[in-house]
C-alpha cells in the first residue's frame, strides 16, 4: 500500500486486503469535502495497487457514516451544492468502478451520504446494531450522492420510495430482509467476518473478479441480450489471461493456484 498520511481516514493492510476506516468519530464520520477528496484519492491509489485484491471500508466509533456533513452544507450556495454533489458522485463512482471488490462493513449509523457510499460498494455486511436510512427529506433535501439511483436498483422502486419519502431508518435485520445488506452479524464479529469473506475473495483470480464485477455492473442497466453479448467479450478476455492458464493448470495438477492478476 502506498503510504500517505490522511486526516480523516486511516488505511491499513492485511496481506492483500486494504481496510479504509473513516476516522472522524466526533461527528459520526460525516462526509465533508476534505473527507470525500481523501476517499477519492485513496480509492484511486488502491485501484492501481497490484498488491491489493480486496478493499474493506468501515467507520470508527459508533457510526459507519451519519451522512454528508450537515454543518458544512448549511452555508452552501446552489453552485457550491452542485460542486459538492459532483465531488460526491465522483467519489462514489471511484468506489464502484475500481476493479477490486469492495465490501462495506457498516457498524452503526449508516445514514444519508453514508448509505449512499455503502450502496456504491459491492457487498454490505452490517452489525446487529446498524441503522440504515436516507433521512434527507427531514432536512428538506434529496440525496446528492446517488441514493435515488442506486437504492431502487438494489431493493426495487417501491421500497426505495418508501425509505426515501418517509426518511425512516431500518434496523439491520429488516435491511437484510429487503436485500439491502448481504448479512447481519454480531457487532464484535463484524470485522472478523468481513475479513474472512475478503480472504476468500482475495484467493480468487483477480482478472476474473474484475471482469465479473464490471460485467454485473455494466450489464445491469442493459437489455439482457446486450448484457450477454458483453459477457461473451469478457469471457474471452478472462480466457486470454495468465490467471486462467494458471487456474486451470493448478486444478489439473491438484494444487492451489498462484494468481498474478495478469
Ligand atoms: N453532519 C455533521 N455532523 C453530524 C452529522 C452529520 N450528518 N451527524 C451527526 N453529527 C454530529 C452531531 O452534530 C454531534 O456533534 P456535536 O453536537 O457533538 O458537536 C455529533 O455528531 C454526535 O451526534 P449526536 O450527538 O447527534 O449523536 P446521537 O447518538 O444523539 O444521534 C444521529 C445520532 C445519527 C441519530 C444524529 O446525529 C443524527 O440524526 N444525525 C444526522 C443524520 C442525518 O440526517 N444524516 C443525513 C445527512 S443529509 C447533496 C449532497 C449530499 C446530500 C444531500 C444533498 N447536494 C449537494 C444537493 C446528502 C445529505 C445527507 O447525507
mmCIF file of C-alpha atoms and ligand atoms in Angstrom:
data_model
loop_
_atom_site.group_PDB
_atom_site.id
_atom_site.type_symbol
_atom_site.label_atom_id
_atom_site.label_comp_id
_atom_site.label_asym_id
_atom_site.label_seq_id
_atom_site.Cartn_x
_atom_site.Cartn_y
_atom_site.Cartn_z
ATOM 1 C CA UNK A 1 0.000 0.000 0.000
ATOM 2 C CA UNK A 2 1.252 3.426 -0.903
ATOM 3 C CA UNK A 3 1.526 5.071 2.453
ATOM 4 C CA UNK A 4 0.337 8.600 2.808
ATOM 5 C CA UNK A 5 -0.991 10.382 5.771
ATOM 6 C CA UNK A 6 -4.644 11.142 5.762
ATOM 7 C CA UNK A 7 -6.525 13.431 8.073
ATOM 8 C CA UNK A 8 -9.986 11.890 8.080
ATOM 9 C CA UNK A 9 -9.352 8.281 7.138
ATOM 10 C CA UNK A 10 -6.904 5.561 8.027
ATOM 11 C CA UNK A 11 -5.577 2.949 5.658
ATOM 12 C CA UNK A 12 -4.256 -0.393 6.844
ATOM 13 C CA UNK A 13 -3.295 -3.534 5.010
ATOM 14 C CA UNK A 14 -3.572 -7.194 5.975
ATOM 15 C CA UNK A 15 -1.938 -9.388 3.364
ATOM 16 C CA UNK A 16 -3.687 -8.376 0.126
ATOM 17 C CA UNK A 17 -6.660 -6.754 1.853
ATOM 18 C CA UNK A 18 -6.861 -2.987 2.338
ATOM 19 C CA UNK A 19 -9.011 -1.578 5.130
ATOM 20 C CA UNK A 20 -10.139 2.020 4.772
ATOM 21 C CA UNK A 21 -11.576 3.404 8.015
ATOM 22 C CA UNK A 22 -13.479 6.676 8.201
ATOM 23 C CA UNK A 23 -11.994 8.436 11.169
ATOM 24 C CA UNK A 24 -13.983 11.477 12.285
ATOM 25 C CA UNK A 25 -15.858 9.787 15.135
ATOM 26 C CA UNK A 26 -16.699 13.098 16.870
ATOM 27 C CA UNK A 27 -19.122 13.924 14.044
ATOM 28 C CA UNK A 28 -20.047 10.299 13.395
ATOM 29 C CA UNK A 29 -17.749 10.248 10.346
ATOM 30 C CA UNK A 30 -19.892 12.790 8.470
ATOM 31 C CA UNK A 31 -18.641 13.321 4.913
ATOM 32 C CA UNK A 32 -17.239 16.788 4.315
ATOM 33 C CA UNK A 33 -15.347 17.966 1.214
ATOM 34 C CA UNK A 34 -11.961 17.098 2.683
ATOM 35 C CA UNK A 35 -13.029 13.544 3.550
ATOM 36 C CA UNK A 36 -14.573 12.982 0.108
ATOM 37 C CA UNK A 37 -11.340 14.200 -1.506
ATOM 38 C CA UNK A 38 -9.317 11.809 0.631
ATOM 39 C CA UNK A 39 -11.625 8.906 -0.188
ATOM 40 C CA UNK A 40 -11.374 9.673 -3.892
ATOM 41 C CA UNK A 41 -7.579 9.709 -3.687
ATOM 42 C CA UNK A 42 -7.282 6.567 -1.601
ATOM 43 C CA UNK A 43 -9.604 4.565 -3.876
ATOM 44 C CA UNK A 44 -7.759 5.770 -6.969
ATOM 45 C CA UNK A 45 -4.459 4.674 -5.404
ATOM 46 C CA UNK A 46 -5.801 1.317 -4.257
ATOM 47 C CA UNK A 47 -7.263 0.693 -7.705
ATOM 48 C CA UNK A 48 -3.771 0.930 -9.199
ATOM 49 C CA UNK A 49 -2.062 -1.102 -6.462
ATOM 50 C CA UNK A 50 -1.447 -4.637 -7.719
ATOM 51 C CA UNK A 51 -0.687 -5.798 -4.162
ATOM 52 C CA UNK A 52 -4.293 -5.214 -3.133
ATOM 53 C CA UNK A 53 -7.027 -7.696 -4.056
ATOM 54 C CA UNK A 54 -9.998 -6.665 -1.902
ATOM 55 C CA UNK A 55 -10.969 -3.411 -0.169
ATOM 56 C CA UNK A 56 -12.969 -3.113 3.063
ATOM 57 C CA UNK A 57 -14.467 0.185 4.162
ATOM 58 C CA UNK A 58 -15.702 0.798 7.690
ATOM 59 C CA UNK A 59 -16.159 3.558 10.282
ATOM 60 C CA UNK A 60 -14.544 4.226 13.648
ATOM 61 C CA UNK A 61 -16.700 4.689 16.740
ATOM 62 C CA UNK A 62 -20.467 4.219 16.886
ATOM 63 C CA UNK A 63 -21.216 5.098 13.258
ATOM 64 C CA UNK A 64 -20.312 3.943 9.804
ATOM 65 C CA UNK A 65 -21.180 7.403 8.431
ATOM 66 C CA UNK A 66 -24.081 9.602 9.667
ATOM 67 C CA UNK A 67 -24.353 11.355 6.296
ATOM 68 C CA UNK A 68 -22.999 14.300 4.429
ATOM 69 C CA UNK A 69 -21.625 16.934 6.783
ATOM 70 C CA UNK A 70 -24.690 19.000 7.652
ATOM 71 C CA UNK A 71 -22.737 21.872 9.181
ATOM 72 C CA UNK A 72 -20.646 22.230 6.018
ATOM 73 C CA UNK A 73 -23.740 22.055 3.765
ATOM 74 C CA UNK A 74 -25.528 24.654 5.894
ATOM 75 C CA UNK A 75 -23.887 27.602 4.156
ATOM 76 C CA UNK A 76 -23.833 26.246 0.590
ATOM 77 C CA UNK A 77 -24.964 28.366 -2.329
ATOM 78 C CA UNK A 78 -26.644 26.382 -5.148
ATOM 79 C CA UNK A 79 -23.323 26.396 -7.058
ATOM 80 C CA UNK A 80 -21.476 25.044 -4.043
ATOM 81 C CA UNK A 81 -24.189 22.397 -3.613
ATOM 82 C CA UNK A 82 -23.645 21.331 -7.246
ATOM 83 C CA UNK A 83 -19.869 21.110 -6.734
ATOM 84 C CA UNK A 84 -20.359 19.093 -3.534
ATOM 85 C CA UNK A 85 -22.777 16.695 -5.217
ATOM 86 C CA UNK A 86 -20.400 16.286 -8.176
ATOM 87 C CA UNK A 87 -17.482 15.548 -5.844
ATOM 88 C CA UNK A 88 -19.672 13.029 -4.019
ATOM 89 C CA UNK A 89 -20.645 11.320 -7.277
ATOM 90 C CA UNK A 90 -17.039 11.268 -8.465
ATOM 91 C CA UNK A 91 -16.045 9.621 -5.183
ATOM 92 C CA UNK A 92 -18.891 7.059 -5.264
ATOM 93 C CA UNK A 93 -18.010 6.262 -8.897
ATOM 94 C CA UNK A 94 -14.357 5.718 -7.926
ATOM 95 C CA UNK A 95 -15.549 3.200 -5.316
ATOM 96 C CA UNK A 96 -17.987 1.454 -7.643
ATOM 97 C CA UNK A 97 -15.642 1.392 -10.635
ATOM 98 C CA UNK A 98 -12.480 0.094 -9.018
ATOM 99 C CA UNK A 99 -11.706 -3.312 -10.476
ATOM 100 C CA UNK A 100 -11.343 -4.746 -6.960
ATOM 101 C CA UNK A 101 -14.276 -5.999 -4.893
ATOM 102 C CA UNK A 102 -15.252 -3.517 -2.162
ATOM 103 C CA UNK A 103 -17.056 -4.636 0.996
ATOM 104 C CA UNK A 104 -18.748 -2.110 3.291
ATOM 105 C CA UNK A 105 -18.614 -3.182 6.948
ATOM 106 C CA UNK A 106 -21.361 -0.989 8.393
ATOM 107 C CA UNK A 107 -21.023 -0.752 12.132
ATOM 108 C CA UNK A 108 -23.682 1.698 13.359
ATOM 109 C CA UNK A 109 -25.434 4.758 11.890
ATOM 110 C CA UNK A 110 -25.390 4.428 8.102
ATOM 111 C CA UNK A 111 -27.419 7.424 7.041
ATOM 112 C CA UNK A 112 -27.800 9.715 4.063
ATOM 113 C CA UNK A 113 -24.498 10.065 2.225
ATOM 114 C CA UNK A 114 -23.198 7.188 4.380
ATOM 115 C CA UNK A 115 -25.770 4.765 2.996
ATOM 116 C CA UNK A 116 -25.150 6.174 -0.480
ATOM 117 C CA UNK A 117 -21.475 5.331 -0.049
ATOM 118 C CA UNK A 118 -22.331 1.803 1.110
ATOM 119 C CA UNK A 119 -24.573 1.445 -1.965
ATOM 120 C CA UNK A 120 -21.563 2.176 -4.197
ATOM 121 C CA UNK A 121 -19.774 -0.832 -2.637
ATOM 122 C CA UNK A 122 -20.235 -4.365 -3.984
ATOM 123 C CA UNK A 123 -21.352 -6.036 -0.758
ATOM 124 C CA UNK A 124 -22.711 -4.620 2.504
ATOM 125 C CA UNK A 125 -22.284 -6.531 5.779
ATOM 126 C CA UNK A 126 -23.982 -4.961 8.800
ATOM 127 C CA UNK A 127 -23.501 -5.313 12.529
ATOM 128 C CA UNK A 128 -26.675 -6.128 14.505
ATOM 129 C CA UNK A 129 -26.824 -2.575 15.847
ATOM 130 C CA UNK A 130 -26.530 -0.902 12.430
ATOM 131 C CA UNK A 131 -29.257 1.521 11.377
ATOM 132 C CA UNK A 132 -29.616 2.304 7.683
ATOM 133 C CA UNK A 133 -31.641 5.057 6.064
ATOM 134 C CA UNK A 134 -31.897 8.067 3.793
ATOM 135 C CA UNK A 135 -33.246 10.858 6.063
ATOM 136 C CA UNK A 136 -32.581 13.776 3.666
ATOM 137 C CA UNK A 137 -36.270 14.753 3.396
ATOM 138 C CA UNK A 138 -36.160 15.652 7.090
ATOM 139 C CA UNK A 139 -33.740 18.407 6.077
ATOM 140 C CA UNK A 140 -35.733 19.443 3.007
ATOM 141 C CA UNK A 141 -33.088 17.864 0.774
ATOM 142 C CA UNK A 142 -32.843 14.942 -1.553
ATOM 143 C CA UNK A 143 -29.966 12.530 -1.910
ATOM 144 C CA UNK A 144 -26.891 14.023 -3.534
ATOM 145 C CA UNK A 145 -24.549 11.037 -3.898
ATOM 146 C CA UNK A 146 -26.564 8.571 -5.984
ATOM 147 C CA UNK A 147 -29.165 7.340 -3.490
ATOM 148 C CA UNK A 148 -32.193 7.928 -5.741
ATOM 149 C CA UNK A 149 -30.491 5.816 -8.417
ATOM 150 C CA UNK A 150 -28.625 3.019 -6.620
ATOM 151 C CA UNK A 151 -31.206 2.233 -3.914
ATOM 152 C CA UNK A 152 -34.103 1.373 -6.312
ATOM 153 C CA UNK A 153 -31.732 -0.763 -8.377
ATOM 154 C CA UNK A 154 -30.892 -2.754 -5.254
ATOM 155 C CA UNK A 155 -34.205 -3.089 -3.371
ATOM 156 C CA UNK A 156 -36.812 -2.169 -6.014
ATOM 157 C CA UNK A 157 -38.613 1.068 -6.748
ATOM 158 C CA UNK A 158 -41.445 0.875 -4.228
ATOM 159 C CA UNK A 159 -39.192 0.028 -1.284
ATOM 160 C CA UNK A 160 -36.755 2.761 -2.270
ATOM 161 C CA UNK A 161 -39.606 5.270 -2.463
ATOM 162 C CA UNK A 162 -40.895 4.248 0.950
ATOM 163 C CA UNK A 163 -37.447 4.675 2.504
ATOM 164 C CA UNK A 164 -36.760 7.976 0.748
ATOM 165 C CA UNK A 165 -40.236 9.505 1.285
ATOM 166 C CA UNK A 166 -40.541 8.564 4.965
ATOM 167 C CA UNK A 167 -36.865 9.103 5.784
ATOM 168 C CA UNK A 168 -37.227 6.229 8.247
ATOM 169 C CA UNK A 169 -34.136 4.224 9.050
ATOM 170 C CA UNK A 170 -34.152 0.431 9.077
ATOM 171 C CA UNK A 171 -32.585 -1.761 11.707
ATOM 172 C CA UNK A 172 -30.105 -4.263 10.305
ATOM 173 C CA UNK A 173 -32.395 -7.348 10.348
ATOM 174 C CA UNK A 174 -35.072 -5.511 8.315
ATOM 175 C CA UNK A 175 -32.387 -4.197 5.943
ATOM 176 C CA UNK A 176 -31.383 -7.834 5.429
ATOM 177 C CA UNK A 177 -34.992 -8.871 4.739
ATOM 178 C CA UNK A 178 -35.320 -6.393 1.869
ATOM 179 C CA UNK A 179 -31.937 -7.276 0.378
ATOM 180 C CA UNK A 180 -30.225 -4.032 1.297
ATOM 181 C CA UNK A 181 -27.457 -5.824 3.191
ATOM 182 C CA UNK A 182 -25.938 -9.232 2.426
ATOM 183 C CA UNK A 183 -25.553 -10.365 6.016
ATOM 184 C CA UNK A 184 -26.039 -9.277 9.634
ATOM 185 C CA UNK A 185 -23.513 -10.301 12.282
ATOM 186 C CA UNK A 186 -22.966 -9.537 15.989
ATOM 187 C CA UNK A 187 -21.116 -6.254 16.451
ATOM 188 C CA UNK A 188 -17.932 -7.828 17.801
ATOM 189 C CA UNK A 189 -17.788 -10.226 14.839
ATOM 190 C CA UNK A 190 -18.208 -7.581 12.154
ATOM 191 C CA UNK A 191 -14.602 -7.023 11.086
ATOM 192 C CA UNK A 192 -13.521 -10.657 11.573
ATOM 193 C CA UNK A 193 -16.480 -11.842 9.446
ATOM 194 C CA UNK A 194 -15.860 -9.279 6.745
ATOM 195 C CA UNK A 195 -12.148 -10.094 6.714
ATOM 196 C CA UNK A 196 -12.997 -13.789 6.397
ATOM 197 C CA UNK A 197 -15.106 -13.061 3.317
ATOM 198 C CA UNK A 198 -12.413 -10.744 1.938
ATOM 199 C CA UNK A 199 -9.818 -13.508 2.371
ATOM 200 C CA UNK A 200 -11.956 -15.990 0.440
ATOM 201 C CA UNK A 201 -12.359 -13.466 -2.384
ATOM 202 C CA UNK A 202 -8.677 -12.471 -2.300
ATOM 203 C CA UNK A 203 -7.649 -16.018 -3.251
ATOM 204 C CA UNK A 204 -9.659 -15.981 -6.492
ATOM 205 C CA UNK A 205 -8.364 -14.874 -9.875
ATOM 206 C CA UNK A 206 -8.066 -11.060 -9.855
ATOM 207 C CA UNK A 207 -8.675 -10.720 -13.605
ATOM 208 C CA UNK A 208 -11.825 -12.823 -13.288
ATOM 209 C CA UNK A 209 -13.051 -10.780 -10.300
ATOM 210 C CA UNK A 210 -12.584 -7.515 -12.175
ATOM 211 C CA UNK A 211 -14.373 -8.848 -15.243
ATOM 212 C CA UNK A 212 -17.202 -10.307 -13.174
ATOM 213 C CA UNK A 213 -17.668 -7.048 -11.267
ATOM 214 C CA UNK A 214 -17.715 -4.844 -14.351
ATOM 215 C CA UNK A 215 -19.861 -7.384 -16.186
ATOM 216 C CA UNK A 216 -22.533 -7.308 -13.484
ATOM 217 C CA UNK A 217 -22.421 -3.532 -13.042
ATOM 218 C CA UNK A 218 -22.290 -2.542 -16.696
ATOM 219 C CA UNK A 219 -24.769 -5.180 -17.812
ATOM 220 C CA UNK A 220 -27.320 -4.376 -15.122
ATOM 221 C CA UNK A 221 -28.852 -1.445 -16.969
ATOM 222 C CA UNK A 222 -28.784 -3.089 -20.399
ATOM 223 C CA UNK A 223 -31.289 -5.327 -22.157
ATOM 224 C CA UNK A 224 -30.466 -8.994 -21.336
ATOM 225 C CA UNK A 225 -29.184 -9.806 -24.824
ATOM 226 C CA UNK A 226 -26.767 -6.836 -24.776
ATOM 227 C CA UNK A 227 -25.529 -7.842 -21.336
ATOM 228 C CA UNK A 228 -24.999 -11.423 -22.522
ATOM 229 C CA UNK A 229 -23.026 -10.174 -25.522
ATOM 230 C CA UNK A 230 -20.814 -8.223 -23.140
ATOM 231 C CA UNK A 231 -20.316 -11.426 -21.172
ATOM 232 C CA UNK A 232 -19.002 -13.188 -24.280
ATOM 233 C CA UNK A 233 -16.384 -10.452 -24.745
ATOM 234 C CA UNK A 234 -15.414 -10.592 -21.059
ATOM 235 C CA UNK A 235 -15.261 -14.411 -21.119
ATOM 236 C CA UNK A 236 -12.782 -14.273 -23.993
ATOM 237 C CA UNK A 237 -10.768 -11.733 -22.041
ATOM 238 C CA UNK A 238 -10.643 -13.966 -18.961
ATOM 239 C CA UNK A 239 -9.775 -16.889 -21.197
ATOM 240 C CA UNK A 240 -6.803 -14.989 -22.584
ATOM 241 C CA UNK A 241 -5.366 -14.210 -19.124
ATOM 242 C CA UNK A 242 -2.383 -15.798 -17.382
ATOM 243 C CA UNK A 243 -4.702 -16.245 -14.394
ATOM 244 C CA UNK A 244 -6.896 -18.589 -16.443
ATOM 245 C CA UNK A 245 -3.858 -20.550 -17.601
ATOM 246 C CA UNK A 246 -2.627 -20.883 -14.004
ATOM 247 C CA UNK A 247 -6.102 -21.595 -12.571
ATOM 248 C CA UNK A 248 -6.827 -24.497 -14.914
ATOM 249 C CA UNK A 249 -3.269 -25.838 -14.715
ATOM 250 C CA UNK A 250 -3.402 -25.824 -10.908
ATOM 251 C CA UNK A 251 -6.737 -27.658 -10.972
ATOM 252 C CA UNK A 252 -5.356 -30.379 -13.238
ATOM 253 C CA UNK A 253 -2.192 -30.661 -11.117
ATOM 254 C CA UNK A 254 -4.340 -30.837 -7.959
ATOM 255 C CA UNK A 255 -2.678 -27.837 -6.292
ATOM 256 C CA UNK A 256 -3.708 -24.346 -5.263
ATOM 257 C CA UNK A 257 -3.374 -21.700 -7.966
ATOM 258 C CA UNK A 258 -0.957 -18.805 -7.637
ATOM 259 C CA UNK A 259 -2.696 -15.943 -9.407
ATOM 260 C CA UNK A 260 -0.774 -12.878 -10.545
ATOM 261 C CA UNK A 261 -3.663 -10.756 -11.764
ATOM 262 C CA UNK A 262 -2.376 -10.770 -15.336
HETATM 263 N N1 LIG B 1 -23.200 16.076 9.722
HETATM 264 C C1 LIG B 1 -22.483 16.787 10.637
HETATM 265 N N2 LIG B 1 -22.435 16.484 11.935
HETATM 266 C C2 LIG B 1 -23.116 15.405 12.349
HETATM 267 C C3 LIG B 1 -23.887 14.604 11.447
HETATM 268 C C4 LIG B 1 -23.906 14.993 10.086
HETATM 269 N N3 LIG B 1 -24.566 14.292 9.146
HETATM 270 N N4 LIG B 1 -24.476 13.613 12.147
HETATM 271 C C5 LIG B 1 -24.071 13.793 13.440
HETATM 272 N N5 LIG B 1 -23.268 14.847 13.552
HETATM 273 C C6 LIG B 1 -22.616 15.360 14.770
HETATM 274 C C7 LIG B 1 -23.642 15.916 15.726
HETATM 275 O O1 LIG B 1 -23.973 17.242 15.359
HETATM 276 C C8 LIG B 1 -22.910 15.857 17.040
HETATM 277 O O2 LIG B 1 -22.000 16.921 17.092
HETATM 278 P P1 LIG B 1 -21.817 17.777 18.493
HETATM 279 O O3 LIG B 1 -23.181 18.246 18.843
HETATM 280 O O4 LIG B 1 -21.263 16.754 19.458
HETATM 281 O O5 LIG B 1 -20.846 18.857 18.141
HETATM 282 C C9 LIG B 1 -22.073 14.576 16.905
HETATM 283 O O6 LIG B 1 -22.031 14.295 15.502
HETATM 284 C C10 LIG B 1 -22.697 13.381 17.598
HETATM 285 O O7 LIG B 1 -24.041 13.262 17.150
HETATM 286 P P2 LIG B 1 -25.302 13.221 18.164
HETATM 287 O O8 LIG B 1 -24.962 13.849 19.458
HETATM 288 O O9 LIG B 1 -26.477 13.717 17.409
HETATM 289 O O10 LIG B 1 -25.413 11.645 18.390
HETATM 290 P P3 LIG B 1 -26.725 10.806 18.729
HETATM 291 O O11 LIG B 1 -26.242 9.437 19.034
HETATM 292 O O12 LIG B 1 -27.571 11.528 19.748
HETATM 293 O O13 LIG B 1 -27.579 10.789 17.366
HETATM 294 C C11 LIG B 1 -27.880 10.505 14.983
HETATM 295 C C12 LIG B 1 -27.059 10.154 16.247
HETATM 296 C C13 LIG B 1 -27.193 9.850 13.791
HETATM 297 C C14 LIG B 1 -29.307 9.959 15.107
HETATM 298 C C15 LIG B 1 -27.941 12.058 14.841
HETATM 299 O O14 LIG B 1 -26.634 12.562 14.957
HETATM 300 C C16 LIG B 1 -28.499 12.490 13.522
HETATM 301 O O15 LIG B 1 -29.706 12.487 13.293
HETATM 302 N N6 LIG B 1 -27.594 12.935 12.615
HETATM 303 C C17 LIG B 1 -27.992 13.432 11.313
HETATM 304 C C18 LIG B 1 -28.329 12.277 10.430
HETATM 305 C C19 LIG B 1 -28.754 12.770 9.072
HETATM 306 O O16 LIG B 1 -29.741 13.472 8.913
HETATM 307 N N7 LIG B 1 -27.984 12.366 8.109
HETATM 308 C C20 LIG B 1 -28.273 12.705 6.747
HETATM 309 C C21 LIG B 1 -27.475 13.879 6.417
HETATM 310 S S1 LIG B 1 -28.037 14.542 4.924
HETATM 311 C C22 LIG B 1 -26.479 16.999 -1.559
HETATM 312 C C23 LIG B 1 -25.340 16.299 -1.236
HETATM 313 C C24 LIG B 1 -25.417 15.315 -0.310
HETATM 314 C C25 LIG B 1 -26.590 15.046 0.333
HETATM 315 C C26 LIG B 1 -27.716 15.752 0.002
HETATM 316 C C27 LIG B 1 -27.672 16.705 -0.935
HETATM 317 N N8 LIG B 1 -26.420 18.032 -2.503
HETATM 318 C C28 LIG B 1 -25.146 18.639 -2.787
HETATM 319 C C29 LIG B 1 -27.586 18.616 -3.005
HETATM 320 C C30 LIG B 1 -26.618 14.110 1.382
HETATM 321 C C31 LIG B 1 -27.241 14.503 2.505
HETATM 322 C C32 LIG B 1 -27.113 13.810 3.755
HETATM 323 O O17 LIG B 1 -26.392 12.880 3.942
#
